[in-house]
Short mmCIF file of the C-alpha atoms (twelve columns), coordinates in Angstrom:
data_MODEL
# 
_entry.id   MODEL 
# 
loop_
_atom_site.group_PDB 
_atom_site.id 
_atom_site.type_symbol 
_atom_site.label_atom_id 
_atom_site.label_alt_id 
_atom_site.label_comp_id 
_atom_site.label_asym_id 
_atom_site.label_seq_id 
_atom_site.Cartn_x 
_atom_site.Cartn_y 
_atom_site.Cartn_z 
_atom_site.pdbx_PDB_model_num 
ATOM 1   C CA . SER A 1   0.000   0.000   0.000   1 
ATOM 2   C CA . SER A 2   2.762   2.474   0.871   1 
ATOM 3   C CA . GLY A 3   4.481   1.673   -2.404  1 
ATOM 4   C CA . ILE A 4   1.323   2.384   -4.359  1 
ATOM 5   C CA . ASN A 5   0.757   5.634   -2.467  1 
ATOM 6   C CA . ALA A 6   4.318   6.733   -3.089  1 
ATOM 7   C CA . GLU A 7   4.046   6.162   -6.835  1 
ATOM 8   C CA . TYR A 8   0.427   7.112   -7.522  1 
ATOM 9   C CA . GLY A 9   -0.883  9.064   -4.523  1 
ATOM 10  C CA . GLN A 10  -4.195  8.417   -2.778  1 
ATOM 11  C CA . ASP A 11  -6.476  8.178   -5.861  1 
ATOM 12  C CA . GLU A 12  -8.050  4.705   -6.068  1 
ATOM 13  C CA . ARG A 13  -8.154  4.939   -9.858  1 
ATOM 14  C CA . PHE A 14  -4.359  4.939   -10.007 1 
ATOM 15  C CA . HIS A 15  -4.230  2.141   -7.459  1 
ATOM 16  C CA . CYS A 16  -6.370  0.084   -9.835  1 
ATOM 17  C CA . CYS A 17  -4.083  0.818   -12.789 1 
ATOM 18  C CA . PHE A 18  -1.014  -0.080  -10.717 1 
ATOM 19  C CA . VAL A 19  -2.459  -3.482  -9.855  1 
ATOM 20  C CA . VAL A 20  -3.643  -4.182  -13.400 1 
ATOM 21  C CA . LYS A 21  -0.298  -3.140  -14.865 1 
ATOM 22  C CA . ASN A 22  1.465   -5.684  -12.694 1 
ATOM 23  C CA . ILE A 23  -1.079  -8.419  -13.429 1 
ATOM 24  C CA . ALA A 24  -1.000  -7.740  -17.162 1 
ATOM 25  C CA . SER A 25  2.802   -7.821  -17.239 1 
ATOM 26  C CA . ARG A 26  2.715   -11.359 -15.844 1 
ATOM 27  C CA . MET A 27  0.194   -12.656 -18.377 1 
ATOM 28  C CA . VAL A 28  1.426   -14.817 -21.236 1 
ATOM 29  C CA . SER A 29  -1.670  -14.190 -23.344 1 
ATOM 30  C CA . SER A 30  -1.801  -10.697 -24.781 1 
ATOM 31  C CA . LYS A 31  -5.549  -11.180 -25.319 1 
ATOM 32  C CA . LYS A 32  -6.124  -11.752 -21.608 1 
ATOM 33  C CA . SER A 33  -3.902  -8.789  -20.844 1 
ATOM 34  C CA . LYS A 34  -5.995  -6.535  -23.083 1 
ATOM 35  C CA . VAL A 35  -9.213  -7.785  -21.492 1 
ATOM 36  C CA . CYS A 36  -7.838  -7.030  -18.047 1 
ATOM 37  C CA . ILE A 37  -6.801  -3.538  -19.051 1 
ATOM 38  C CA . ALA A 38  -10.226 -2.956  -20.625 1 
ATOM 39  C CA . LEU A 39  -11.892 -4.002  -17.375 1 
ATOM 40  C CA . CYS A 40  -9.666  -1.550  -15.537 1 
ATOM 41  C CA . PHE A 41  -10.798 1.228   -17.865 1 
ATOM 42  C CA . VAL A 42  -14.467 0.421   -17.128 1 
ATOM 43  C CA . PHE A 43  -13.702 0.348   -13.405 1 
ATOM 44  C CA . VAL A 44  -11.988 3.749   -13.565 1 
ATOM 45  C CA . VAL A 45  -15.009 5.271   -15.339 1 
ATOM 46  C CA . LEU A 46  -17.429 3.829   -12.764 1 
ATOM 47  C CA . LEU A 47  -15.235 4.934   -9.870  1 
ATOM 48  C CA . THR A 48  -14.970 8.443   -11.294 1 
ATOM 49  C CA . LEU A 49  -18.764 8.644   -11.459 1 
ATOM 50  C CA . HIS A 50  -18.968 7.389   -7.875  1 
ATOM 51  C CA . GLN A 51  -16.456 9.984   -6.676  1 
ATOM 52  C CA . THR A 52  -18.395 12.699  -8.472  1 
ATOM 53  C CA . LYS A 53  -21.529 11.591  -6.630  1 
ATOM 54  C CA . GLU A 54  -19.646 11.529  -3.323  1 
ATOM 55  C CA . GLY A 55  -18.281 15.000  -4.037  1 
ATOM 56  C CA . ALA A 56  -21.809 16.186  -4.683  1 
ATOM 57  C CA . TYR A 57  -22.922 14.752  -1.327  1 
ATOM 58  C CA . ARG A 58  -20.134 16.597  0.415   1 
ATOM 59  C CA . LEU A 59  -21.198 19.822  -1.235  1 
ATOM 60  C CA . VAL A 60  -24.802 19.349  -0.168  1 
ATOM 61  C CA . SER A 61  -23.673 18.922  3.429   1 
ATOM 62  C CA . ASN A 62  -21.339 21.921  3.025   1 
ATOM 63  C CA . SER A 63  -18.354 19.908  4.264   1 
ATOM 64  C CA . GLU A 64  -16.127 21.097  1.413   1 
ATOM 65  C CA . PRO A 65  -15.854 24.466  -0.347  1 
ATOM 66  C CA . PRO A 66  -17.430 25.028  -3.760  1 
ATOM 67  C CA . ASN A 67  -14.137 25.710  -5.533  1 
ATOM 68  C CA . SER A 68  -15.460 25.896  -9.082  1 
ATOM 69  C CA . ASN A 69  -18.395 27.388  -10.918 1 
ATOM 70  C CA . GLN A 70  -19.715 23.882  -11.575 1 
ATOM 71  C CA . GLU A 71  -19.620 22.933  -7.892  1 
ATOM 72  C CA . ARG A 72  -21.181 26.234  -6.863  1 
ATOM 73  C CA . SER A 73  -23.930 25.680  -9.425  1 
ATOM 74  C CA . PHE A 74  -24.601 22.234  -7.979  1 
ATOM 75  C CA . LEU A 75  -24.834 23.633  -4.447  1 
ATOM 76  C CA . VAL A 76  -27.263 26.315  -5.616  1 
ATOM 77  C CA . ASP A 77  -29.408 23.657  -7.298  1 
ATOM 78  C CA . GLU A 78  -29.521 21.633  -4.084  1 
ATOM 79  C CA . GLN A 79  -30.438 24.689  -2.023  1 
ATOM 80  C CA . MET A 80  -33.210 25.516  -4.482  1 
ATOM 81  C CA . LYS A 81  -35.020 22.363  -3.373  1 
ATOM 82  C CA . HIS A 82  -35.550 23.988  0.037   1 
ATOM 83  C CA . VAL A 83  -36.208 27.597  -0.986  1 
ATOM 84  C CA . LYS A 84  -39.640 28.929  -0.130  1 
ATOM 85  C CA . ASP A 85  -41.325 31.614  -2.204  1 
ATOM 86  C CA . LYS A 86  -40.446 34.979  -0.676  1 
ATOM 87  C CA . GLU A 87  -44.045 36.140  -0.474  1 
ATOM 88  C CA . ALA A 88  -45.139 32.825  1.027   1 
ATOM 89  C CA . THR A 89  -42.429 33.183  3.687   1 
ATOM 90  C CA . LEU A 90  -43.513 36.689  4.648   1 
ATOM 91  C CA . LYS A 91  -47.175 35.633  4.641   1 
ATOM 92  C CA . HIS A 92  -46.396 32.660  6.914   1 
ATOM 93  C CA . ILE A 93  -44.653 34.946  9.408   1 
ATOM 94  C CA . ARG A 94  -47.487 37.484  9.410   1 
ATOM 95  C CA . GLU A 95  -50.043 34.721  9.981   1 
ATOM 96  C CA . GLN A 96  -48.040 33.251  12.848  1 
ATOM 97  C CA . CYS A 97  -47.569 36.687  14.431  1 
ATOM 98  C CA . LYS A 98  -51.318 37.259  14.274  1 
ATOM 99  C CA . LYS A 99  -52.069 33.761  15.574  1 
ATOM 100 C CA . HIS A 100 -49.867 34.311  18.626  1 
ATOM 101 C CA . ASN A 101 -51.006 37.904  19.132  1 
ATOM 102 C CA . MET A 102 -47.525 39.322  18.611  1 
ATOM 103 C CA . THR A 103 -48.207 42.043  16.065  1 
ATOM 104 C CA . GLY A 104 -47.218 45.555  17.002  1 
ATOM 105 C CA . ASN A 105 -46.200 48.900  15.586  1 
ATOM 106 C CA . TYR A 106 -42.994 50.818  16.132  1 
ATOM 107 C CA . PRO A 107 -42.452 54.499  15.320  1 
ATOM 108 C CA . LEU A 108 -40.540 55.039  12.086  1 
ATOM 109 C CA . PRO A 109 -37.171 55.969  13.695  1 
ATOM 110 C CA . GLU A 110 -37.266 52.709  15.673  1 
ATOM 111 C CA . VAL A 111 -38.098 50.650  12.589  1 
ATOM 112 C CA . GLN A 112 -35.254 52.285  10.665  1 
ATOM 113 C CA . ARG A 113 -32.649 51.613  13.342  1 
ATOM 114 C CA . GLY A 114 -29.996 49.000  12.616  1 
ATOM 115 C CA . TRP A 115 -30.124 49.111  8.809   1 
ATOM 116 C CA . ILE A 116 -26.962 49.448  6.759   1 
ATOM 117 C CA . ALA A 117 -26.448 50.215  3.070   1 
ATOM 118 C CA . PRO A 118 -23.476 50.105  0.676   1 
ATOM 119 C CA . LYS A 119 -20.923 52.875  1.229   1 
ATOM 120 C CA . THR A 120 -22.045 54.556  -1.973  1 
ATOM 121 C CA . PHE A 121 -25.758 53.833  -1.925  1 
ATOM 122 C CA . GLU A 122 -27.218 55.523  -4.996  1 
ATOM 123 C CA . ARG A 123 -26.453 52.741  -7.507  1 
ATOM 124 C CA . PHE A 124 -27.690 49.745  -5.503  1 
ATOM 125 C CA . LYS A 125 -30.586 50.778  -3.293  1 
ATOM 126 C CA . VAL A 126 -30.533 47.979  -0.749  1 
ATOM 127 C CA . LEU A 127 -30.825 48.008  3.032   1 
ATOM 128 C CA . TYR A 128 -29.640 45.116  5.177   1 
ATOM 129 C CA . LYS A 129 -30.979 44.412  8.665   1 
ATOM 130 C CA . PHE A 130 -28.081 43.004  10.659  1 
ATOM 131 C CA . SER A 131 -28.666 39.841  12.671  1 
ATOM 132 C CA . PRO A 132 -25.643 37.996  14.117  1 
ATOM 133 C CA . LYS A 133 -24.761 34.384  13.318  1 
ATOM 134 C CA . THR A 134 -26.906 34.305  10.198  1 
ATOM 135 C CA . GLY A 135 -24.117 34.799  7.660   1 
ATOM 136 C CA . SER A 136 -23.640 38.502  8.393   1 
ATOM 137 C CA . THR A 137 -19.931 38.509  7.500   1 
ATOM 138 C CA . SER A 138 -20.676 37.224  4.004   1 
ATOM 139 C CA . CYS A 139 -23.440 39.784  3.525   1 
ATOM 140 C CA . LYS A 140 -21.234 42.644  4.671   1 
ATOM 141 C CA . ARG A 141 -18.464 41.599  2.266   1 
ATOM 142 C CA . TRP A 142 -21.046 41.615  -0.520  1 
ATOM 143 C CA . LEU A 143 -22.262 45.072  0.548   1 
ATOM 144 C CA . ARG A 144 -18.681 46.314  0.360   1 
ATOM 145 C CA . LYS A 145 -18.589 45.210  -3.281  1 
ATOM 146 C CA . LEU A 146 -21.866 47.000  -3.986  1 
ATOM 147 C CA . GLY A 147 -20.367 50.114  -2.412  1 
ATOM 148 C CA . GLY A 148 -17.387 50.140  -4.771  1 
ATOM 149 C CA . ASP A 149 -14.799 48.242  -2.732  1 
ATOM 150 C CA . GLU A 150 -12.589 46.351  -5.214  1 
ATOM 151 C CA . THR A 151 -10.806 44.248  -2.589  1 
ATOM 152 C CA . PRO A 152 -11.107 40.507  -3.393  1 
ATOM 153 C CA . TYR A 153 -13.430 38.721  -0.986  1 
ATOM 154 C CA . GLU A 154 -10.644 36.558  0.428   1 
ATOM 155 C CA . GLU A 155 -8.582  39.653  1.299   1 
ATOM 156 C CA . MET A 156 -11.350 41.606  3.021   1 
ATOM 157 C CA . VAL A 157 -10.791 42.132  6.748   1 
ATOM 158 C CA . GLY A 158 -12.569 44.180  9.381   1 
ATOM 159 C CA . ASN A 159 -15.896 43.461  7.727   1 
ATOM 160 C CA . HIS A 160 -17.913 44.515  10.771  1 
ATOM 161 C CA . GLU A 161 -16.296 47.941  11.001  1 
ATOM 162 C CA . GLY A 162 -18.765 50.719  10.329  1 
ATOM 163 C CA . GLY A 163 -16.496 52.651  7.990   1 
ATOM 164 C CA . HIS A 164 -17.185 50.202  5.172   1 
ATOM 165 C CA . PHE A 165 -20.898 51.001  5.024   1 
ATOM 166 C CA . SER A 166 -23.512 53.705  5.211   1 
ATOM 167 C CA . THR A 167 -26.221 53.758  7.864   1 
ATOM 168 C CA . TRP A 168 -29.801 54.786  7.251   1 
ATOM 169 C CA . ALA A 169 -28.925 58.042  9.019   1 
ATOM 170 C CA . ASP A 170 -26.231 58.640  6.354   1 
ATOM 171 C CA . VAL A 171 -28.811 58.101  3.618   1 
ATOM 172 C CA . MET A 172 -31.178 60.534  5.307   1 
ATOM 173 C CA . ARG A 173 -28.492 63.216  5.560   1 
ATOM 174 C CA . GLU A 174 -27.996 63.024  1.804   1 
ATOM 175 C CA . HIS A 175 -31.743 63.476  1.241   1 
ATOM 176 C CA . GLN A 176 -32.838 65.940  3.896   1 
ATOM 177 C CA . ASP A 177 -35.480 67.336  1.584   1 
ATOM 178 C CA . ARG A 178 -37.168 63.948  1.174   1 
ATOM 179 C CA . ASN A 179 -39.971 62.369  3.173   1 
ATOM 180 C CA . ALA A 180 -38.362 59.664  5.333   1 
ATOM 181 C CA . THR A 181 -41.135 57.118  4.814   1 
ATOM 182 C CA . GLU A 182 -41.192 57.528  1.041   1 
ATOM 183 C CA . LEU A 183 -37.399 57.322  0.833   1 
ATOM 184 C CA . PHE A 184 -37.331 54.226  3.024   1 
ATOM 185 C CA . GLU A 185 -39.789 52.481  0.705   1 
ATOM 186 C CA . GLU A 186 -37.523 53.073  -2.299  1 
ATOM 187 C CA . TYR A 187 -34.906 50.720  -0.870  1 
ATOM 188 C CA . TYR A 188 -34.970 46.934  -1.201  1 
ATOM 189 C CA . LYS A 189 -34.909 45.643  2.360   1 
ATOM 190 C CA . ILE A 190 -33.406 42.237  3.147   1 
ATOM 191 C CA . GLY A 191 -32.665 40.225  6.272   1 
ATOM 192 C CA . PHE A 192 -31.436 36.739  7.127   1 
ATOM 193 C CA . VAL A 193 -32.798 34.124  9.512   1 
ATOM 194 C CA . ARG A 194 -31.362 30.792  10.577  1 
ATOM 195 C CA . ASN A 195 -32.442 27.604  12.277  1 
ATOM 196 C CA . PRO A 196 -32.030 28.390  16.015  1 
ATOM 197 C CA . ILE A 197 -30.199 25.108  16.631  1 
ATOM 198 C CA . ALA A 198 -27.533 25.759  13.999  1 
ATOM 199 C CA . ARG A 199 -27.324 29.422  14.977  1 
ATOM 200 C CA . PHE A 200 -26.696 28.542  18.636  1 
ATOM 201 C CA . ILE A 201 -23.965 26.061  17.660  1 
ATOM 202 C CA . SER A 202 -22.342 28.626  15.391  1 
ATOM 203 C CA . GLY A 203 -22.288 31.131  18.249  1 
ATOM 204 C CA . PHE A 204 -20.868 28.538  20.629  1 
ATOM 205 C CA . ARG A 205 -18.040 27.553  18.283  1 
ATOM 206 C CA . ASP A 206 -17.116 31.160  17.522  1 
ATOM 207 C CA . LYS A 207 -17.686 33.003  20.787  1 
ATOM 208 C CA . ILE A 208 -16.961 30.323  23.384  1 
ATOM 209 C CA . MET A 209 -14.456 27.930  21.811  1 
ATOM 210 C CA . ARG A 210 -12.554 30.343  19.538  1 
ATOM 211 C CA . ARG A 211 -12.829 33.706  21.294  1 
ATOM 212 C CA . SER A 212 -13.341 32.737  24.942  1 
ATOM 213 C CA . PHE A 213 -16.402 34.871  25.703  1 
ATOM 214 C CA . PHE A 214 -17.587 34.517  29.325  1 
ATOM 215 C CA . LYS A 215 -14.202 33.101  30.282  1 
ATOM 216 C CA . GLU A 216 -14.636 33.787  34.001  1 
ATOM 217 C CA . GLU A 217 -18.108 32.228  34.175  1 
ATOM 218 C CA . MET A 218 -17.053 29.239  32.074  1 
ATOM 219 C CA . GLU A 219 -13.937 28.618  34.165  1 
ATOM 220 C CA . LYS A 220 -15.996 28.743  37.340  1 
ATOM 221 C CA . ALA A 221 -18.536 26.256  35.964  1 
ATOM 222 C CA . MET A 222 -15.907 23.958  34.408  1 
ATOM 223 C CA . PRO A 223 -12.313 24.536  35.599  1 
ATOM 224 C CA . GLY A 224 -9.864  23.989  32.753  1 
ATOM 225 C CA . TYR A 225 -12.635 24.066  30.166  1 
ATOM 226 C CA . LYS A 226 -10.240 25.275  27.444  1 
ATOM 227 C CA . ASN A 227 -8.523  21.902  27.623  1 
ATOM 228 C CA . ARG A 228 -11.777 19.975  27.302  1 
ATOM 229 C CA . THR A 229 -13.498 18.846  24.124  1 
ATOM 230 C CA . ASP A 230 -16.237 20.948  22.586  1 
ATOM 231 C CA . THR A 231 -18.842 18.275  23.298  1 
ATOM 232 C CA . GLU A 232 -17.841 18.339  26.989  1 
ATOM 233 C CA . VAL A 233 -18.056 22.130  27.141  1 
ATOM 234 C CA . PHE A 234 -21.280 22.516  25.164  1 
ATOM 235 C CA . PRO A 235 -23.806 21.324  27.802  1 
ATOM 236 C CA . VAL A 236 -22.076 23.462  30.441  1 
ATOM 237 C CA . PHE A 237 -22.444 26.585  28.319  1 
ATOM 238 C CA . VAL A 238 -26.041 25.721  27.425  1 
ATOM 239 C CA . GLU A 239 -26.895 25.500  31.114  1 
ATOM 240 C CA . LEU A 240 -25.235 28.839  31.880  1 
ATOM 241 C CA . TYR A 241 -27.135 30.480  29.071  1 
ATOM 242 C CA . LEU A 242 -30.528 28.978  29.809  1 
ATOM 243 C CA . ASN A 243 -30.370 29.788  33.533  1 
ATOM 244 C CA . GLY A 244 -29.475 33.415  32.783  1 
ATOM 245 C CA . THR A 245 -25.905 33.399  34.136  1 
ATOM 246 C CA . VAL A 246 -24.597 34.713  30.807  1 
ATOM 247 C CA . PHE A 247 -26.195 36.568  27.902  1 
ATOM 248 C CA . ASN A 248 -25.004 37.866  24.558  1 
ATOM 249 C CA . TYR A 249 -26.961 39.174  21.570  1 
ATOM 250 C CA . HIS A 250 -25.314 36.601  19.301  1 
ATOM 251 C CA . PHE A 251 -27.544 34.043  21.034  1 
ATOM 252 C CA . GLY A 252 -30.593 36.293  21.323  1 
ATOM 253 C CA . LEU A 253 -34.045 35.819  19.835  1 
ATOM 254 C CA . GLN A 254 -34.166 36.494  16.117  1 
ATOM 255 C CA . HIS A 255 -37.810 37.500  15.918  1 
ATOM 256 C CA . LYS A 256 -37.256 40.276  18.453  1 
ATOM 257 C CA . ALA A 257 -33.998 41.559  16.986  1 
ATOM 258 C CA . MET A 258 -35.505 41.593  13.485  1 
ATOM 259 C CA . LYS A 259 -38.911 42.942  14.626  1 
ATOM 260 C CA . LEU A 260 -40.450 40.259  12.438  1 
ATOM 261 C CA . CYS A 261 -43.983 40.883  13.646  1 
ATOM 262 C CA . SER A 262 -43.844 44.621  13.072  1 
ATOM 263 C CA . PHE A 263 -41.959 45.147  9.853   1 
ATOM 264 C CA . HIS A 264 -42.371 43.991  6.261   1 
ATOM 265 C CA . PHE A 265 -39.162 42.951  4.562   1 
ATOM 266 C CA . ASP A 266 -38.917 42.755  0.788   1 
ATOM 267 C CA . MET A 267 -37.075 39.473  1.172   1 
ATOM 268 C CA . LEU A 268 -36.206 37.367  4.181   1 
ATOM 269 C CA . LEU A 269 -33.487 34.884  3.317   1 
ATOM 270 C CA . GLN A 270 -32.611 31.617  5.051   1 
ATOM 271 C CA . THR A 271 -28.945 31.185  5.926   1 
ATOM 272 C CA . GLU A 272 -29.426 27.573  4.831   1 
ATOM 273 C CA . THR A 273 -30.273 28.596  1.250   1 
ATOM 274 C CA . THR A 274 -28.472 31.924  0.890   1 
ATOM 275 C CA . LEU A 275 -26.556 31.227  -2.325  1 
ATOM 276 C CA . ALA A 276 -29.741 30.250  -4.135  1 
ATOM 277 C CA . GLN A 277 -31.855 33.113  -2.813  1 
ATOM 278 C CA . MET A 278 -29.194 35.748  -3.442  1 
ATOM 279 C CA . LEU A 279 -29.584 35.102  -7.163  1 
ATOM 280 C CA . GLU A 280 -33.057 36.640  -6.907  1 
ATOM 281 C CA . VAL A 281 -31.722 39.568  -4.875  1 
ATOM 282 C CA . ALA A 282 -28.943 40.153  -7.429  1 
ATOM 283 C CA . GLU A 283 -31.508 40.166  -10.232 1 
ATOM 284 C CA . GLU A 284 -33.737 42.596  -8.345  1 
ATOM 285 C CA . LEU A 285 -30.827 45.005  -7.793  1 
ATOM 286 C CA . GLY A 286 -29.026 44.426  -11.069 1 
ATOM 287 C CA . SER A 287 -25.900 43.400  -9.165  1 
ATOM 288 C CA . PRO A 288 -23.062 41.763  -11.160 1 
ATOM 289 C CA . TYR A 289 -21.273 40.399  -8.081  1 
ATOM 290 C CA . ASP A 290 -21.209 36.780  -6.956  1 
ATOM 291 C CA . TYR A 291 -22.138 36.278  -3.328  1 
ATOM 292 C CA . PRO A 292 -19.257 35.115  -1.082  1 
ATOM 293 C CA . GLY A 293 -19.397 31.680  0.510   1 
ATOM 294 C CA . SER A 294 -19.694 30.858  4.201   1 
ATOM 295 C CA . ARG A 295 -16.777 29.781  6.394   1 
ATOM 296 C CA . THR A 296 -17.432 26.151  5.515   1 
ATOM 297 C CA . GLU A 297 -17.964 26.811  1.828   1 
ATOM 298 C CA . GLU A 298 -14.596 28.601  1.777   1 
ATOM 299 C CA . GLY A 299 -12.877 25.751  3.623   1 
ATOM 300 C CA . LYS A 300 -12.267 27.589  6.912   1 
ATOM 301 C CA . ASP A 301 -14.469 25.117  8.803   1 
ATOM 302 C CA . LYS A 302 -14.471 21.414  7.988   1 
ATOM 303 C CA . GLU A 303 -17.891 20.766  9.512   1 
ATOM 304 C CA . THR A 304 -21.011 22.873  9.379   1 
ATOM 305 C CA . SER A 305 -23.175 23.662  12.381  1 
ATOM 306 C CA . TYR A 306 -25.758 21.351  10.817  1 
ATOM 307 C CA . ASP A 307 -23.260 18.479  10.688  1 
ATOM 308 C CA . LEU A 308 -22.509 19.020  14.374  1 
ATOM 309 C CA . ALA A 309 -26.094 19.426  15.575  1 
ATOM 310 C CA . THR A 310 -26.766 15.812  16.532  1 
ATOM 311 C CA . ARG A 311 -23.352 15.398  18.127  1 
ATOM 312 C CA . TYR A 312 -23.658 18.508  20.261  1 
ATOM 313 C CA . PHE A 313 -27.300 18.242  21.250  1 
ATOM 314 C CA . SER A 314 -26.976 14.565  22.168  1 
ATOM 315 C CA . THR A 315 -24.905 15.788  25.142  1 
ATOM 316 C CA . LEU A 316 -27.888 17.653  26.605  1 
ATOM 317 C CA . SER A 317 -30.315 16.217  29.121  1 
ATOM 318 C CA . LYS A 318 -34.001 16.017  28.259  1 
ATOM 319 C CA . ASP A 319 -34.630 18.886  30.653  1 
ATOM 320 C CA . GLN A 320 -32.052 21.044  28.876  1 
ATOM 321 C CA . MET A 321 -33.508 20.172  25.468  1 
ATOM 322 C CA . ASP A 322 -37.000 21.099  26.657  1 
ATOM 323 C CA . ARG A 323 -35.781 24.398  28.077  1 
ATOM 324 C CA . PHE A 324 -33.823 25.174  24.915  1 
ATOM 325 C CA . TYR A 325 -36.916 24.686  22.742  1 
ATOM 326 C CA . GLU A 326 -38.981 26.743  25.173  1 
ATOM 327 C CA . PHE A 327 -36.430 29.586  25.145  1 
ATOM 328 C CA . TYR A 328 -36.423 29.741  21.331  1 
ATOM 329 C CA . LYS A 329 -40.090 28.794  21.043  1 
ATOM 330 C CA . PHE A 330 -41.194 31.758  18.974  1 
ATOM 331 C CA . ASP A 331 -38.180 31.666  16.654  1 
ATOM 332 C CA . PHE A 332 -39.288 28.145  15.759  1 
ATOM 333 C CA . LEU A 333 -43.002 28.989  15.626  1 
ATOM 334 C CA . LEU A 334 -42.899 32.270  13.714  1 
ATOM 335 C CA . LEU A 335 -40.319 31.176  11.172  1 
ATOM 336 C CA . GLY A 336 -41.475 27.576  10.950  1 
ATOM 337 C CA . TYR A 337 -38.040 26.003  11.300  1 
ATOM 338 C CA . SER A 338 -37.797 22.254  11.813  1 
ATOM 339 C CA . LYS A 339 -36.410 20.870  15.051  1 
ATOM 340 C CA . LEU A 340 -33.436 18.547  15.281  1 
ATOM 341 C CA . HIS A 341 -35.137 15.192  14.727  1 
ATOM 342 C CA . GLU A 342 -37.812 16.375  12.319  1 
ATOM 343 C CA . PRO A 343 -37.583 15.242  8.678   1 
ATOM 344 C CA . ASN A 344 -36.697 18.546  7.031   1 
ATOM 345 C CA . PHE A 345 -34.031 19.717  9.483   1 
ATOM 346 C CA . PRO A 346 -32.522 22.317  9.257   1 
ATOM 347 C CA . TYR A 347 -34.918 23.950  6.782   1 
ATOM 348 C CA . PHE A 348 -38.400 25.465  7.069   1 
ATOM 349 C CA . ASN A 349 -40.976 22.858  7.997   1 
ATOM 350 C CA . TRP A 350 -44.153 24.255  6.485   1 
# 
């Protein structure tokens, strides 16, 4: 095996040819040798097709980056299977808000708070409602492109710094003679939502395991936690969060942060199907820019939050699971996201 690897690498197709070459060289009959080589050729074709299928599976699960236009196209096609019509999505949310008596009205300045636009905002009239752990870094890199930033996506840093964007207040200052409500309606307003389970895991991996948020509280609850595995640390953090010991807006309720029951978006995108849905946004705006991939799609993470969901949540007690679902109850209800063991996880389930 080591000899084969040294000469041909890890590709099974070359392993096959190596074996056949040696068998054929020992055959007296040239006819048998040709038959053997022909069989090898058939095997290589079949194996190539199998590897292509396996590669497609990996792309669907987001475990490898889409590093070509063909692979990206395949991923978009797979996401399309789970995309809901934008009007149907907004209608579902409005109906759920009404059903649970959660509709309300905010004054215009409150509704307009938290929106950002491209740095130069006259060409692409789009407003983005920031919500953490829903792919906001990718969206902000895209907004930088719309605003005239020519930096390649992979070289962009400091994407959450305000200097790269305009706020709604900046837009208003440029149009002081305009009616605020009328001007606001001229902009295409987008936001992103995400399955609460995957969003919580994403926050845990980034804020707790990578950046050591709540270090004092975590160390008190689990001494030496930085030397423990993520699956050992996860239930400890979940307990601290659910009992109110720690809080951070990255783990907050999406429906409240987005004011979903009080404001009408033009399009509400799922983090799970962003690449597919952004094609519609690009068409609406006339944008020529491809949308950047997520951390996993760019190869920075080997496993997605969806891949890790069962592993992480299997460490929780039934009581913790019940309290988790109760805490995020209205994110699940209003958006209609599937829970962990439901058939359509992690997508909408309506």
